[in-house]
Amino acid sequence: MFTKVLVANRGEIALRVIRACRELGVRTVAVYSDADARAPHVREADEAVLLGPAPSSESYLKGDAIIAAAKATGAEAIHPGYGFLSEREWFARAVRDAGLVWIGPPAEAIAAMGSKTAARELAIRAGTPVVPGTTTALRSAEEAAEVADRFGYPVLLKAAAGGGGKGMRVVHRREELAGALASAQREARNAFGDDAVYVEKFIVGPRHVEIQVLGDAYGTMLHLGERECSVQRRHQKMIEEAPSVAVSPELRARMGTAAVAAAKAAGYVNAGTCEFLLDAAGDFYFLEMNTRIQVEHPVTELVTGVDLVQWQLRIAAGERLPFTQAELTPRGWAIECRITSEDPANGFLPSTGRVQFLHVPSGPGVRWDGGIEAGSEISLFYDPMLAKLIVWAADRSQAIERMHRALLELTIDGVDTSRDFHLRMMENDDFRRGAIDIQWLEKHLAQLTSVAPPADGVVRAAIAAALLAERERAAPRRSTAAPVAGDARSETQSGWLRVARLDGLR
Ligand code: MV4
């Protein structure tokens, strides 16, 4: 195992990697920007190196400075976390060329999966089902029309260099095709410097189900089952769970085999994720592979008992995977809510300010992967995700009750957060039945984010007095709500508290 690892990230994922390192007896080097001088990841690491000013382009994206920091501190390896430099082929290569170990997949595998058309070709060769469509860039509107006629409308135009939804256009009729192609190409050129656009049949109302894979350097590639990630808004996932209500053991085995085959075809090593669309008929289609540890990895850890971040380090250090596929059957149910500094009642507007008070949920089956503490300054320089609240329970309905309970325990004062949105989700009948697809959230946002009507002046004054009294006690608590399963819901209480906050009473 390494003796020292540099963690090239910030926030909750930097802390997550530091925790894995400490459990493995590995010393850690944090890197940070001026804005993060007092951040928890800097304090928790054994050493820290300042990269530069707050903007990511002048700090966390400075690959050369990060490699120099690793060299200067004697770190042997770099863990990139997610985002920032984690999926930059050039950085993985530069780390290797500097004589350091990259804790992630080979640069060649990042490159192979970075092009969506190359990834489709790889998947097809591996026998992994992909959405019907082309694997080469469209050369003309005539060619696009011919392909679309063959697969049938609606079709989806996608940027070959894209991913995560950028440069996509749904086309419902032949008349719209030429215009959509031109605008998709323009958007792709501006966003990626590459105007290659290809076409797929548009799958209507699917779920987003992804398969976690883990491979060592000796040819063993295993899957750790699926994560259901359909609760998303504008390609930002809000809630993830494992397993998925839509995946039977038999389907899990087929999707897992398909993911392992695609990963092997790319020469993949370390942790990765194959994204699939799963349609109402139970057919699944490979979309793309994420060549990094993902935000939602904890739900897989909780249902499989496998510490994915520890295994990223072990694999990079040359260890062999000791599991068999049969040992990786999921047990129980895990749900993750992303706690972001966004105001759901206000179009998810990013919220900034200082965290004045933080009470973190705990108790049976609760995990908090956080990157903040009381006193943290939340700016617009970085991603708004403050923390992930993850629960495990024996089955899905108990996991939902447990998440609801944990969310009620959570208090973050000073910035608006997604907490109340998640409470409403745990209470939502469609969510509780598992009747969710990738379009569901945007169709139901209004009902999930409505604010209780303002109380009159006398009642508001009473609320203000009660809140002040509560805050003066040593352990202020917000909630006395009943379980969701019963008739009484927490709507009133948390709605009234929000009114108090909106009125500036606290
Ligand atoms: C699709 C699709 C429907 N049909 N491809 C969005 C991001 C990128 N990973 C691929 N995406 C989609 N590709 C076909 N042929 C619908 C989406 C999509 C989506 C996929 C996963 C999770 C959320 C999504 C939200 C909107 C659209």
Short mmCIF file of C-alpha atoms and ligand atoms in Angstrom, two decimals:
data_model
loop_
_atom_site.label_atom_id
_atom_site.label_comp_id
_atom_site.label_asym_id
_atom_site.label_seq_id
_atom_site.Cartn_x
_atom_site.Cartn_y
_atom_site.Cartn_z
CA MET A 1 0.00 0.00 0.00
CA PHE A 2 1.06 3.62 -0.52
CA THR A 3 2.52 5.56 2.39
CA LYS A 4 1.20 8.95 1.19
CA VAL A 5 -1.57 9.96 -1.23
CA LEU A 6 -2.47 13.41 -2.55
CA VAL A 7 -6.21 14.11 -2.70
CA ALA A 8 -6.87 16.40 -5.68
CA ASN A 9 -10.33 17.57 -4.65
CA ARG A 10 -12.31 19.43 -1.97
CA GLY A 11 -15.53 19.07 0.02
CA GLU A 12 -17.19 15.82 0.95
CA ILE A 13 -15.34 13.62 -1.57
CA ALA A 14 -11.94 14.84 -0.35
CA LEU A 15 -12.99 13.90 3.20
CA ARG A 16 -14.29 10.54 1.95
CA VAL A 17 -10.92 9.74 0.36
CA ILE A 18 -9.02 10.96 3.45
CA ARG A 19 -11.14 8.62 5.60
CA ALA A 20 -10.36 5.65 3.34
CA CYS A 21 -6.66 6.51 3.45
CA ARG A 22 -6.63 6.77 7.23
CA GLU A 23 -8.30 3.37 7.57
CA LEU A 24 -5.60 1.91 5.30
CA GLY A 25 -2.77 3.59 7.24
CA VAL A 26 -1.99 5.97 4.37
CA ARG A 27 -0.92 9.56 5.04
CA THR A 28 -2.74 12.27 3.08
CA VAL A 29 -1.92 15.55 1.38
CA ALA A 30 -4.79 17.96 0.78
CA VAL A 31 -4.72 20.71 -1.82
CA TYR A 32 -6.80 23.84 -1.44
CA SER A 33 -7.66 27.29 -2.73
CA ASP A 34 -7.59 30.59 -0.84
CA ALA A 35 -11.36 30.18 -0.25
CA ASP A 36 -10.80 26.77 1.39
CA ALA A 37 -7.97 27.67 3.79
CA ARG A 38 -10.18 26.68 6.76
CA ALA A 39 -12.09 23.89 5.01
CA PRO A 40 -12.55 20.54 6.80
CA HIS A 41 -10.60 18.58 4.15
CA VAL A 42 -7.56 20.78 4.78
CA ARG A 43 -7.74 20.24 8.53
CA GLU A 44 -8.37 16.50 8.32
CA ALA A 45 -5.46 15.76 5.97
CA ASP A 46 -1.98 15.22 7.38
CA GLU A 47 -0.55 17.99 5.20
CA ALA A 48 -1.97 20.61 2.86
CA VAL A 49 -0.67 22.60 -0.11
CA LEU A 50 -2.16 25.91 -1.28
CA LEU A 51 -2.83 25.90 -5.03
CA GLY A 52 -4.03 29.44 -5.66
CA PRO A 53 -7.05 31.77 -5.73
CA ALA A 54 -10.65 30.62 -5.29
CA PRO A 55 -11.68 30.06 -8.95
CA SER A 56 -11.26 26.37 -9.88
CA SER A 57 -9.32 27.35 -13.00
CA GLU A 58 -6.69 28.88 -10.71
CA SER A 59 -6.66 26.11 -8.11
CA TYR A 60 -8.33 22.67 -8.33
CA LEU A 61 -7.91 22.53 -12.13
CA LYS A 62 -4.18 23.37 -12.05
CA GLY A 63 -2.88 19.93 -12.96
CA ASP A 64 0.78 20.93 -13.08
CA ALA A 65 0.61 22.59 -9.64
CA ILE A 66 -1.10 19.49 -8.21
CA ILE A 67 1.57 17.16 -9.61
CA ALA A 68 4.26 19.52 -8.27
CA ALA A 69 2.58 19.41 -4.83
CA ALA A 70 2.62 15.60 -4.91
CA LYS A 71 6.31 15.61 -5.80
CA ALA A 72 7.18 18.21 -3.16
CA THR A 73 5.41 16.32 -0.36
CA GLY A 74 6.57 12.86 -1.38
CA ALA A 75 3.10 11.53 -2.21
CA GLU A 76 3.25 8.41 -4.40
CA ALA A 77 -0.26 8.59 -5.84
CA ILE A 78 -3.07 11.02 -6.67
CA HIS A 79 -6.79 10.43 -6.07
CA PRO A 80 -8.86 12.85 -8.18
CA GLY A 81 -12.31 12.29 -6.61
CA TYR A 82 -15.10 13.29 -9.03
CA GLY A 83 -15.45 16.43 -11.16
CA PHE A 84 -12.42 18.73 -11.58
CA LEU A 85 -9.59 16.70 -13.21
CA SER A 86 -11.03 13.24 -12.60
CA GLU A 87 -11.92 12.45 -16.22
CA ARG A 88 -9.23 14.42 -18.04
CA GLU A 89 -7.18 11.97 -20.04
CA TRP A 90 -4.24 14.42 -20.21
CA PHE A 91 -4.09 14.65 -16.42
CA ALA A 92 -4.16 10.89 -15.87
CA ARG A 93 -1.34 10.66 -18.40
CA ALA A 94 0.66 13.53 -16.82
CA VAL A 95 0.39 11.90 -13.39
CA ARG A 96 1.73 8.63 -14.81
CA ASP A 97 4.48 10.44 -16.77
CA ALA A 98 5.56 12.17 -13.55
CA GLY A 99 6.22 8.75 -12.03
CA LEU A 100 3.14 8.92 -9.80
CA VAL A 101 0.26 6.42 -9.53
CA TRP A 102 -3.14 7.53 -10.82
CA ILE A 103 -5.92 6.21 -8.57
CA GLY A 104 -8.36 5.62 -11.38
CA PRO A 105 -8.63 3.92 -14.76
CA PRO A 106 -5.84 4.00 -17.39
CA ALA A 107 -5.72 7.21 -19.44
CA GLU A 108 -6.50 5.07 -22.52
CA ALA A 109 -9.77 3.85 -20.94
CA ILE A 110 -10.77 7.44 -20.07
CA ALA A 111 -10.11 8.40 -23.71
CA ALA A 112 -11.99 5.38 -25.10
CA MET A 113 -15.10 6.23 -23.08
CA GLY A 114 -14.75 10.01 -23.51
CA SER A 115 -16.02 9.87 -27.07
CA LYS A 116 -19.66 8.78 -27.00
CA THR A 117 -19.46 7.31 -30.50
CA ALA A 118 -16.27 5.37 -29.67
CA ALA A 119 -17.94 4.13 -26.47
CA ARG A 120 -20.96 2.94 -28.50
CA GLU A 121 -18.67 1.09 -30.87
CA LEU A 122 -16.84 -0.55 -27.95
CA ALA A 123 -20.14 -1.57 -26.38
CA ILE A 124 -21.47 -3.00 -29.63
CA ARG A 125 -18.31 -5.07 -30.12
CA ALA A 126 -18.65 -6.30 -26.52
CA GLY A 127 -22.26 -7.40 -27.14
CA THR A 128 -23.65 -4.74 -24.75
CA PRO A 129 -27.02 -3.43 -25.98
CA VAL A 130 -26.95 0.23 -27.08
CA VAL A 131 -29.80 2.49 -28.20
CA PRO A 132 -30.47 1.96 -31.95
CA GLY A 133 -28.60 4.66 -33.86
CA THR A 134 -25.33 5.54 -35.55
CA THR A 135 -21.76 5.27 -34.28
CA THR A 136 -20.31 7.87 -36.64
CA ALA A 137 -20.85 11.61 -37.02
CA LEU A 138 -23.65 12.70 -39.35
CA ARG A 139 -22.29 14.32 -42.51
CA SER A 140 -25.48 15.94 -43.76
CA ALA A 141 -29.15 16.58 -43.03
CA GLU A 142 -29.99 14.06 -45.79
CA GLU A 143 -28.01 11.35 -44.00
CA ALA A 144 -29.70 12.28 -40.70
CA ALA A 145 -33.15 12.02 -42.35
CA GLU A 146 -32.34 8.63 -43.82
CA VAL A 147 -31.14 7.27 -40.45
CA ALA A 148 -34.14 8.77 -38.60
CA ASP A 149 -36.56 7.20 -41.10
CA ARG A 150 -34.90 3.85 -40.48
CA PHE A 151 -35.24 4.04 -36.66
CA GLY A 152 -38.49 6.01 -36.54
CA TYR A 153 -39.24 9.32 -34.78
CA PRO A 154 -38.68 10.73 -32.25
CA VAL A 155 -34.89 10.69 -32.52
CA LEU A 156 -32.23 12.33 -30.38
CA LEU A 157 -29.22 14.16 -31.79
CA LYS A 158 -26.21 13.92 -29.49
CA ALA A 159 -22.73 15.46 -29.50
CA ALA A 160 -20.06 12.77 -29.85
CA ALA A 161 -17.82 14.71 -27.47
CA GLY A 162 -20.72 15.38 -25.10
CA GLY A 163 -22.12 13.52 -22.14
CA GLY A 164 -24.24 14.57 -19.24
CA GLY A 165 -26.86 15.93 -21.62
CA LYS A 166 -24.99 18.79 -23.30
CA GLY A 167 -25.57 19.28 -27.03
CA MET A 168 -28.70 17.07 -27.21
CA ARG A 169 -31.77 17.77 -29.42
CA VAL A 170 -35.00 15.77 -29.56
CA VAL A 171 -36.48 15.71 -33.06
CA HIS A 172 -40.12 14.70 -33.53
CA ARG A 173 -40.57 15.28 -37.29
CA ARG A 174 -38.48 15.18 -40.42
CA GLU A 175 -39.14 18.89 -41.03
CA GLU A 176 -37.35 19.76 -37.77
CA LEU A 177 -34.28 17.66 -38.52
CA ALA A 178 -32.05 19.98 -40.58
CA GLY A 179 -32.49 22.92 -38.18
CA ALA A 180 -31.94 20.77 -35.09
CA LEU A 181 -28.80 19.24 -36.62
CA ALA A 182 -27.33 22.66 -37.38
CA SER A 183 -28.01 23.96 -33.86
CA ALA A 184 -26.73 20.76 -32.19
CA GLN A 185 -23.52 21.02 -34.24
CA ARG A 186 -23.12 24.68 -33.32
CA GLU A 187 -23.67 23.97 -29.63
CA ALA A 188 -21.25 21.01 -29.74
CA ARG A 189 -18.55 23.10 -31.43
CA ASN A 190 -18.93 25.87 -28.84
CA ALA A 191 -19.03 23.53 -25.83
CA PHE A 192 -16.48 20.89 -26.85
CA GLY A 193 -14.57 22.30 -29.82
CA ASP A 194 -15.88 19.35 -31.84
CA ASP A 195 -19.07 19.53 -33.92
CA ALA A 196 -19.51 15.77 -34.42
CA VAL A 197 -23.18 14.87 -33.83
CA TYR A 198 -24.74 11.41 -34.15
CA VAL A 199 -28.30 10.15 -33.88
CA GLU A 200 -30.13 7.70 -31.60
CA LYS A 201 -33.71 6.63 -31.34
CA PHE A 202 -35.25 8.67 -28.49
CA ILE A 203 -36.35 6.39 -25.65
CA VAL A 204 -39.52 7.85 -24.05
CA GLY A 205 -40.00 7.74 -20.27
CA PRO A 206 -37.10 5.50 -19.26
CA ARG A 207 -35.39 5.10 -15.92
CA HIS A 208 -31.74 5.93 -15.42
CA VAL A 209 -30.15 2.80 -13.98
CA GLU A 210 -26.38 2.50 -13.70
CA ILE A 211 -24.12 -0.43 -12.89
CA GLN A 212 -21.06 -0.08 -10.65
CA VAL A 213 -18.06 -2.08 -11.86
CA LEU A 214 -14.75 -2.77 -10.16
CA GLY A 215 -11.77 -4.31 -11.92
CA ASP A 216 -8.24 -5.12 -10.80
CA ALA A 217 -5.04 -5.06 -12.86
CA TYR A 218 -5.07 -8.86 -13.29
CA GLY A 219 -8.16 -9.21 -15.45
CA THR A 220 -10.84 -9.62 -12.78
CA MET A 221 -13.85 -7.38 -13.50
CA LEU A 222 -16.90 -7.61 -11.25
CA HIS A 223 -20.16 -5.66 -11.00
CA LEU A 224 -21.72 -4.46 -7.75
CA GLY A 225 -25.28 -4.20 -8.99
CA GLU A 226 -27.31 -1.16 -9.94
CA ARG A 227 -28.16 2.29 -8.68
CA GLU A 228 -31.50 3.88 -9.57
CA CYS A 229 -30.89 7.54 -10.40
CA SER A 230 -34.11 8.65 -12.11
CA VAL A 231 -34.89 11.44 -9.61
CA GLN A 232 -32.96 14.16 -11.39
CA ARG A 233 -33.47 17.69 -12.62
CA ARG A 234 -31.59 19.21 -15.54
CA HIS A 235 -29.19 16.24 -15.48
CA GLN A 236 -28.44 16.84 -11.79
CA LYS A 237 -29.29 13.79 -9.74
CA MET A 238 -31.13 14.57 -6.50
CA ILE A 239 -31.83 11.12 -5.01
CA GLU A 240 -30.20 7.78 -5.73
CA GLU A 241 -30.96 4.33 -4.38
CA ALA A 242 -29.75 0.77 -4.52
CA PRO A 243 -31.14 -1.58 -5.58
CA SER A 244 -33.79 -0.40 -8.11
CA VAL A 245 -37.45 -1.40 -7.81
CA ALA A 246 -37.34 -2.03 -11.58
CA VAL A 247 -34.48 -4.55 -11.50
CA SER A 248 -35.02 -8.24 -10.70
CA PRO A 249 -32.10 -10.51 -9.80
CA GLU A 250 -32.28 -11.90 -13.33
CA LEU A 251 -32.18 -8.42 -14.94
CA ARG A 252 -29.36 -7.41 -12.57
CA ALA A 253 -27.31 -10.35 -13.77
CA ARG A 254 -27.91 -9.43 -17.43
CA MET A 255 -27.18 -5.72 -16.96
CA GLY A 256 -24.14 -6.57 -14.82
CA THR A 257 -22.75 -8.91 -17.45
CA ALA A 258 -23.32 -6.25 -20.12
CA ALA A 259 -21.51 -3.60 -18.02
CA VAL A 260 -18.58 -5.89 -17.27
CA ALA A 261 -18.23 -6.73 -20.99
CA ALA A 262 -18.18 -3.02 -21.97
CA ALA A 263 -15.63 -2.20 -19.24
CA LYS A 264 -13.39 -5.08 -20.29
CA ALA A 265 -13.57 -3.99 -23.93
CA ALA A 266 -12.21 -0.58 -22.86
CA GLY A 267 -9.30 -2.14 -20.97
CA TYR A 268 -10.86 -0.75 -17.80
CA VAL A 269 -9.23 -1.07 -14.37
CA ASN A 270 -10.46 0.39 -11.03
CA ALA A 271 -13.98 1.65 -10.19
CA GLY A 272 -16.30 2.77 -12.97
CA THR A 273 -19.98 3.07 -13.82
CA CYS A 274 -21.94 2.07 -16.92
CA GLU A 275 -25.06 4.21 -17.41
CA PHE A 276 -28.12 2.59 -18.93
CA LEU A 277 -31.61 3.61 -19.88
CA LEU A 278 -34.18 1.02 -18.77
CA ASP A 279 -37.51 1.29 -20.58
CA ALA A 280 -40.98 0.29 -19.43
CA ALA A 281 -40.70 -3.00 -21.36
CA GLY A 282 -37.63 -3.95 -19.30
CA ASP A 283 -35.20 -3.45 -22.19
CA PHE A 284 -31.93 -1.71 -21.31
CA TYR A 285 -29.51 0.32 -23.41
CA PHE A 286 -25.93 1.36 -22.65
CA LEU A 287 -25.52 5.18 -22.72
CA GLU A 288 -22.02 5.98 -21.51
CA MET A 289 -19.40 5.03 -18.96
CA ASN A 290 -18.31 7.31 -16.13
CA THR A 291 -14.61 6.72 -15.55
CA ARG A 292 -14.45 7.98 -11.95
CA ILE A 293 -15.82 7.34 -8.48
CA GLN A 294 -19.33 8.81 -8.50
CA VAL A 295 -21.17 11.02 -6.02
CA GLU A 296 -23.71 8.24 -5.38
CA HIS A 297 -21.20 5.45 -4.67
CA PRO A 298 -22.25 5.15 -0.99
CA VAL A 299 -25.58 3.46 -1.75
CA THR A 300 -23.68 0.65 -3.44
CA GLU A 301 -21.27 0.47 -0.50
CA LEU A 302 -24.16 0.11 1.94
CA VAL A 303 -25.96 -2.70 0.10
CA THR A 304 -22.82 -4.66 -0.88
CA GLY A 305 -20.60 -4.03 2.16
CA VAL A 306 -17.72 -3.18 -0.18
CA ASP A 307 -15.72 -0.01 0.55
CA LEU A 308 -15.32 1.27 -3.02
CA VAL A 309 -12.86 4.04 -2.19
CA GLN A 310 -10.62 1.69 -0.22
CA TRP A 311 -10.71 -0.68 -3.18
CA GLN A 312 -9.78 2.14 -5.56
CA LEU A 313 -6.62 2.60 -3.48
CA ARG A 314 -5.95 -1.13 -3.14
CA ILE A 315 -6.36 -1.77 -6.87
CA ALA A 316 -4.09 1.17 -7.75
CA ALA A 317 -1.51 -0.26 -5.33
CA GLY A 318 -1.62 -3.59 -7.18
CA GLU A 319 -3.89 -5.68 -4.97
CA ARG A 320 -6.18 -8.36 -6.38
CA LEU A 321 -9.94 -8.36 -5.88
CA PRO A 322 -10.76 -11.16 -3.42
CA PHE A 323 -14.51 -11.36 -4.18
CA THR A 324 -16.49 -13.58 -6.47
CA GLN A 325 -19.52 -12.23 -8.34
CA ALA A 326 -21.82 -14.41 -6.21
CA GLU A 327 -20.58 -12.67 -3.03
CA LEU A 328 -21.76 -9.29 -4.31
CA THR A 329 -25.51 -9.77 -4.03
CA PRO A 330 -27.17 -6.63 -2.63
CA ARG A 331 -28.65 -6.82 0.87
CA GLY A 332 -31.35 -4.45 2.14
CA TRP A 333 -31.96 -0.98 0.68
CA ALA A 334 -29.97 2.26 0.60
CA ILE A 335 -31.11 5.79 -0.34
CA GLU A 336 -29.03 8.93 -0.78
CA CYS A 337 -30.28 12.51 -0.75
CA ARG A 338 -28.00 15.23 -2.06
CA ILE A 339 -28.10 18.17 0.33
CA THR A 340 -27.35 21.22 -1.78
CA SER A 341 -27.22 24.94 -1.05
CA GLU A 342 -30.09 25.64 -3.43
CA ASP A 343 -33.55 26.95 -2.68
CA PRO A 344 -36.16 24.52 -4.06
CA ALA A 345 -38.92 27.05 -3.37
CA ASN A 346 -37.14 29.48 -5.68
CA GLY A 347 -36.27 27.45 -8.78
CA PHE A 348 -33.27 25.84 -7.06
CA LEU A 349 -31.49 29.18 -7.01
CA PRO A 350 -28.00 28.73 -5.50
CA SER A 351 -27.85 30.13 -1.98
CA THR A 352 -24.73 31.60 -0.44
CA GLY A 353 -23.70 32.63 3.05
CA ARG A 354 -22.21 31.24 6.25
CA VAL A 355 -23.45 28.03 7.85
CA GLN A 356 -24.54 29.43 11.22
CA PHE A 357 -25.66 26.19 12.79
CA LEU A 358 -25.39 22.56 11.75
CA HIS A 359 -27.00 19.55 13.34
CA VAL A 360 -26.14 16.31 11.56
CA PRO A 361 -28.52 13.34 11.70
CA SER A 362 -27.31 10.12 13.27
CA GLY A 363 -28.70 6.95 14.80
CA PRO A 364 -29.37 3.53 13.27
CA GLY A 365 -28.55 3.14 9.58
CA VAL A 366 -27.59 6.77 8.95
CA ARG A 367 -24.45 7.95 7.14
CA TRP A 368 -23.48 11.58 6.57
CA ASP A 369 -20.83 12.27 3.93
CA GLY A 370 -20.44 15.99 4.41
CA GLY A 371 -18.03 18.69 3.42
CA ILE A 372 -19.25 21.48 5.69
CA GLU A 373 -19.34 22.46 9.33
CA ALA A 374 -20.75 25.35 11.34
CA GLY A 375 -18.84 28.42 10.15
CA SER A 376 -18.33 27.19 6.58
CA GLU A 377 -18.70 29.94 4.00
CA ILE A 378 -20.78 28.78 1.01
CA SER A 379 -19.75 30.67 -2.13
CA LEU A 380 -20.58 30.43 -5.81
CA PHE A 381 -17.07 29.26 -6.69
CA TYR A 382 -17.84 25.54 -6.31
CA ASP A 383 -20.56 22.95 -6.69
CA PRO A 384 -23.57 23.58 -4.42
CA MET A 385 -23.57 20.06 -2.97
CA LEU A 386 -22.88 20.47 0.75
CA ALA A 387 -23.29 16.88 1.85
CA LYS A 388 -24.93 13.56 1.15
CA LEU A 389 -27.33 11.98 3.59
CA ILE A 390 -27.42 8.22 3.08
CA VAL A 391 -29.49 5.62 4.92
CA TRP A 392 -29.63 1.85 4.93
CA ALA A 393 -32.54 -0.33 6.10
CA ALA A 394 -33.77 -3.87 5.57
CA ASP A 395 -36.24 -2.92 2.84
CA ARG A 396 -37.28 0.07 0.73
CA SER A 397 -40.21 1.32 2.79
CA GLN A 398 -38.14 1.23 5.98
CA ALA A 399 -35.33 3.03 4.18
CA ILE A 400 -37.77 5.78 3.13
CA GLU A 401 -39.07 6.14 6.73
CA ARG A 402 -35.50 6.21 7.99
CA MET A 403 -34.50 8.90 5.47
CA HIS A 404 -37.55 10.95 6.46
CA ARG A 405 -36.58 10.63 10.12
CA ALA A 406 -32.96 11.56 9.38
CA LEU A 407 -34.02 14.60 7.32
CA LEU A 408 -36.18 15.76 10.23
CA GLU A 409 -33.08 15.60 12.45
CA LEU A 410 -31.08 17.70 9.99
CA THR A 411 -30.76 21.42 10.68
CA ILE A 412 -28.68 23.73 8.51
CA ASP A 413 -29.06 27.40 9.32
CA GLY A 414 -27.53 30.23 7.30
CA VAL A 415 -28.14 29.01 3.75
CA ASP A 416 -31.20 27.65 1.98
CA THR A 417 -30.91 23.94 1.26
CA SER A 418 -32.68 21.10 -0.51
CA ARG A 419 -33.68 19.52 2.83
CA ASP A 420 -37.38 20.34 2.68
CA PHE A 421 -37.57 19.18 -0.94
CA HIS A 422 -36.24 15.80 0.15
CA LEU A 423 -38.78 15.60 2.99
CA ARG A 424 -41.58 16.18 0.46
CA MET A 425 -40.06 13.51 -1.80
CA MET A 426 -40.01 10.93 1.01
CA GLU A 427 -43.70 11.73 1.58
CA ASN A 428 -44.61 11.54 -2.11
CA ASP A 429 -46.88 8.69 -3.17
CA ASP A 430 -45.28 8.20 -6.60
CA PHE A 431 -41.82 8.04 -5.05
CA ARG A 432 -43.01 5.68 -2.33
CA ARG A 433 -44.47 3.37 -4.98
CA GLY A 434 -41.26 3.60 -7.00
CA ALA A 435 -43.27 4.94 -9.96
CA ILE A 436 -40.58 7.34 -11.17
CA ASP A 437 -38.83 7.89 -14.49
CA ILE A 438 -36.31 10.49 -15.66
CA GLN A 439 -39.06 12.95 -16.59
CA TRP A 440 -41.03 12.61 -13.35
CA LEU A 441 -39.32 15.30 -11.25
CA GLU A 442 -39.57 18.12 -13.76
CA LYS A 443 -43.28 17.38 -14.19
CA HIS A 444 -43.94 17.42 -10.42
CA LEU A 445 -41.57 20.14 -9.21
CA ALA A 446 -44.31 22.70 -8.48
CA GLN A 447 -46.22 20.48 -6.06
CA LEU A 448 -42.99 19.48 -4.29
CA THR A 449 -41.67 22.97 -3.70
CA SER A 450 -44.79 24.95 -2.78
CA VAL A 451 -44.59 26.95 0.41
CA ALA A 452 -47.27 26.92 3.11
CA PRO A 453 -49.42 30.10 3.16
CA PRO A 454 -48.14 32.86 5.49
CA ALA A 455 -49.65 32.92 8.95
CA ASP A 456 -51.17 36.13 10.31
CA GLY A 457 -49.20 38.59 12.44
CA VAL A 458 -50.05 37.21 15.87
CA VAL A 459 -49.27 33.65 14.90
CA ARG A 460 -46.02 34.77 13.27
CA ALA A 461 -44.98 36.54 16.45
CA ALA A 462 -45.71 33.36 18.43
CA ILE A 463 -43.62 31.32 15.98
CA ALA A 464 -40.79 33.81 16.27
CA ALA A 465 -40.84 33.64 20.07
CA ALA A 466 -40.95 29.85 20.01
CA LEU A 467 -38.05 29.73 17.55
CA LEU A 468 -35.93 32.07 19.63
CA ALA A 469 -36.57 30.02 22.75
CA GLU A 470 -35.72 26.85 20.88
CA ARG A 471 -32.46 28.32 19.55
CA GLU A 472 -31.39 29.31 23.07
CA ARG A 473 -31.44 25.73 24.24
CA ALA A 474 -28.21 23.80 23.90
CA ALA A 475 -29.49 21.38 21.25
CA PRO A 476 -32.10 23.22 19.21
CA ARG A 477 -34.52 20.90 17.48
CA ARG A 478 -36.86 21.73 14.68
CA SER A 479 -39.20 18.84 14.45
CA THR A 480 -41.73 16.84 16.36
CA ALA A 481 -43.37 15.43 13.23
CA ALA A 482 -45.16 12.12 13.07
CA PRO A 483 -44.02 9.25 10.83
CA VAL A 484 -44.90 9.64 7.17
CA ALA A 485 -46.70 6.34 7.09
CA GLY A 486 -49.43 7.72 9.36
CA ASP A 487 -51.93 10.46 8.56
CA ALA A 488 -50.03 13.27 10.23
CA ARG A 489 -47.29 14.63 8.02
CA SER A 490 -44.63 17.19 8.70
CA GLU A 491 -46.03 19.59 6.11
CA THR A 492 -47.42 22.08 8.60
CA GLN A 493 -44.43 22.27 10.85
CA SER A 494 -41.70 22.65 8.29
CA GLY A 495 -43.88 24.89 6.12
CA TRP A 496 -44.45 27.27 9.05
CA LEU A 497 -40.78 27.33 9.88
CA ARG A 498 -39.98 28.24 6.32
CA VAL A 499 -42.49 31.09 6.51
CA ALA A 500 -40.74 32.33 9.62
CA ARG A 501 -37.42 32.22 7.83
CA LEU A 502 -38.72 33.95 4.72
CA ASP A 503 -40.07 36.72 6.91
CA GLY A 504 -36.68 37.22 8.51
CA LEU A 505 -37.89 36.16 11.96
CA ARG A 506 -34.75 34.20 12.66
C1 MV4 B 1 -31.12 9.49 -24.04
C2 MV4 B 1 -32.44 9.67 -23.59
C3 MV4 B 1 -33.44 9.08 -24.33
N1 MV4 B 1 -33.15 8.39 -25.45
N2 MV4 B 1 -30.87 8.80 -25.16
C4 MV4 B 1 -29.08 12.44 -20.90
C5 MV4 B 1 -27.67 12.55 -20.47
C6 MV4 B 1 -26.89 11.56 -21.24
N3 MV4 B 1 -26.16 10.73 -20.34
C7 MV4 B 1 -27.87 10.81 -22.04
N4 MV4 B 1 -29.17 11.31 -21.73
C8 MV4 B 1 -30.28 10.78 -22.29
N5 MV4 B 1 -30.08 10.04 -23.40
C9 MV4 B 1 -31.87 8.27 -25.84
N6 MV4 B 1 -31.60 7.61 -26.97
C10 MV4 B 1 -32.65 10.42 -22.45
C11 MV4 B 1 -31.57 10.99 -21.80
C12 MV4 B 1 -31.89 11.74 -20.63
C13 MV4 B 1 -31.50 11.31 -19.37
C14 MV4 B 1 -30.75 10.16 -19.18
C15 MV4 B 1 -30.36 9.76 -17.92
C16 MV4 B 1 -30.73 10.52 -16.82
C17 MV4 B 1 -31.45 11.65 -16.98
C18 MV4 B 1 -31.85 12.08 -18.25
C19 MV4 B 1 -32.61 13.23 -18.40
C20 MV4 B 1 -32.99 13.64 -19.65
C21 MV4 B 1 -32.62 12.90 -20.76
#
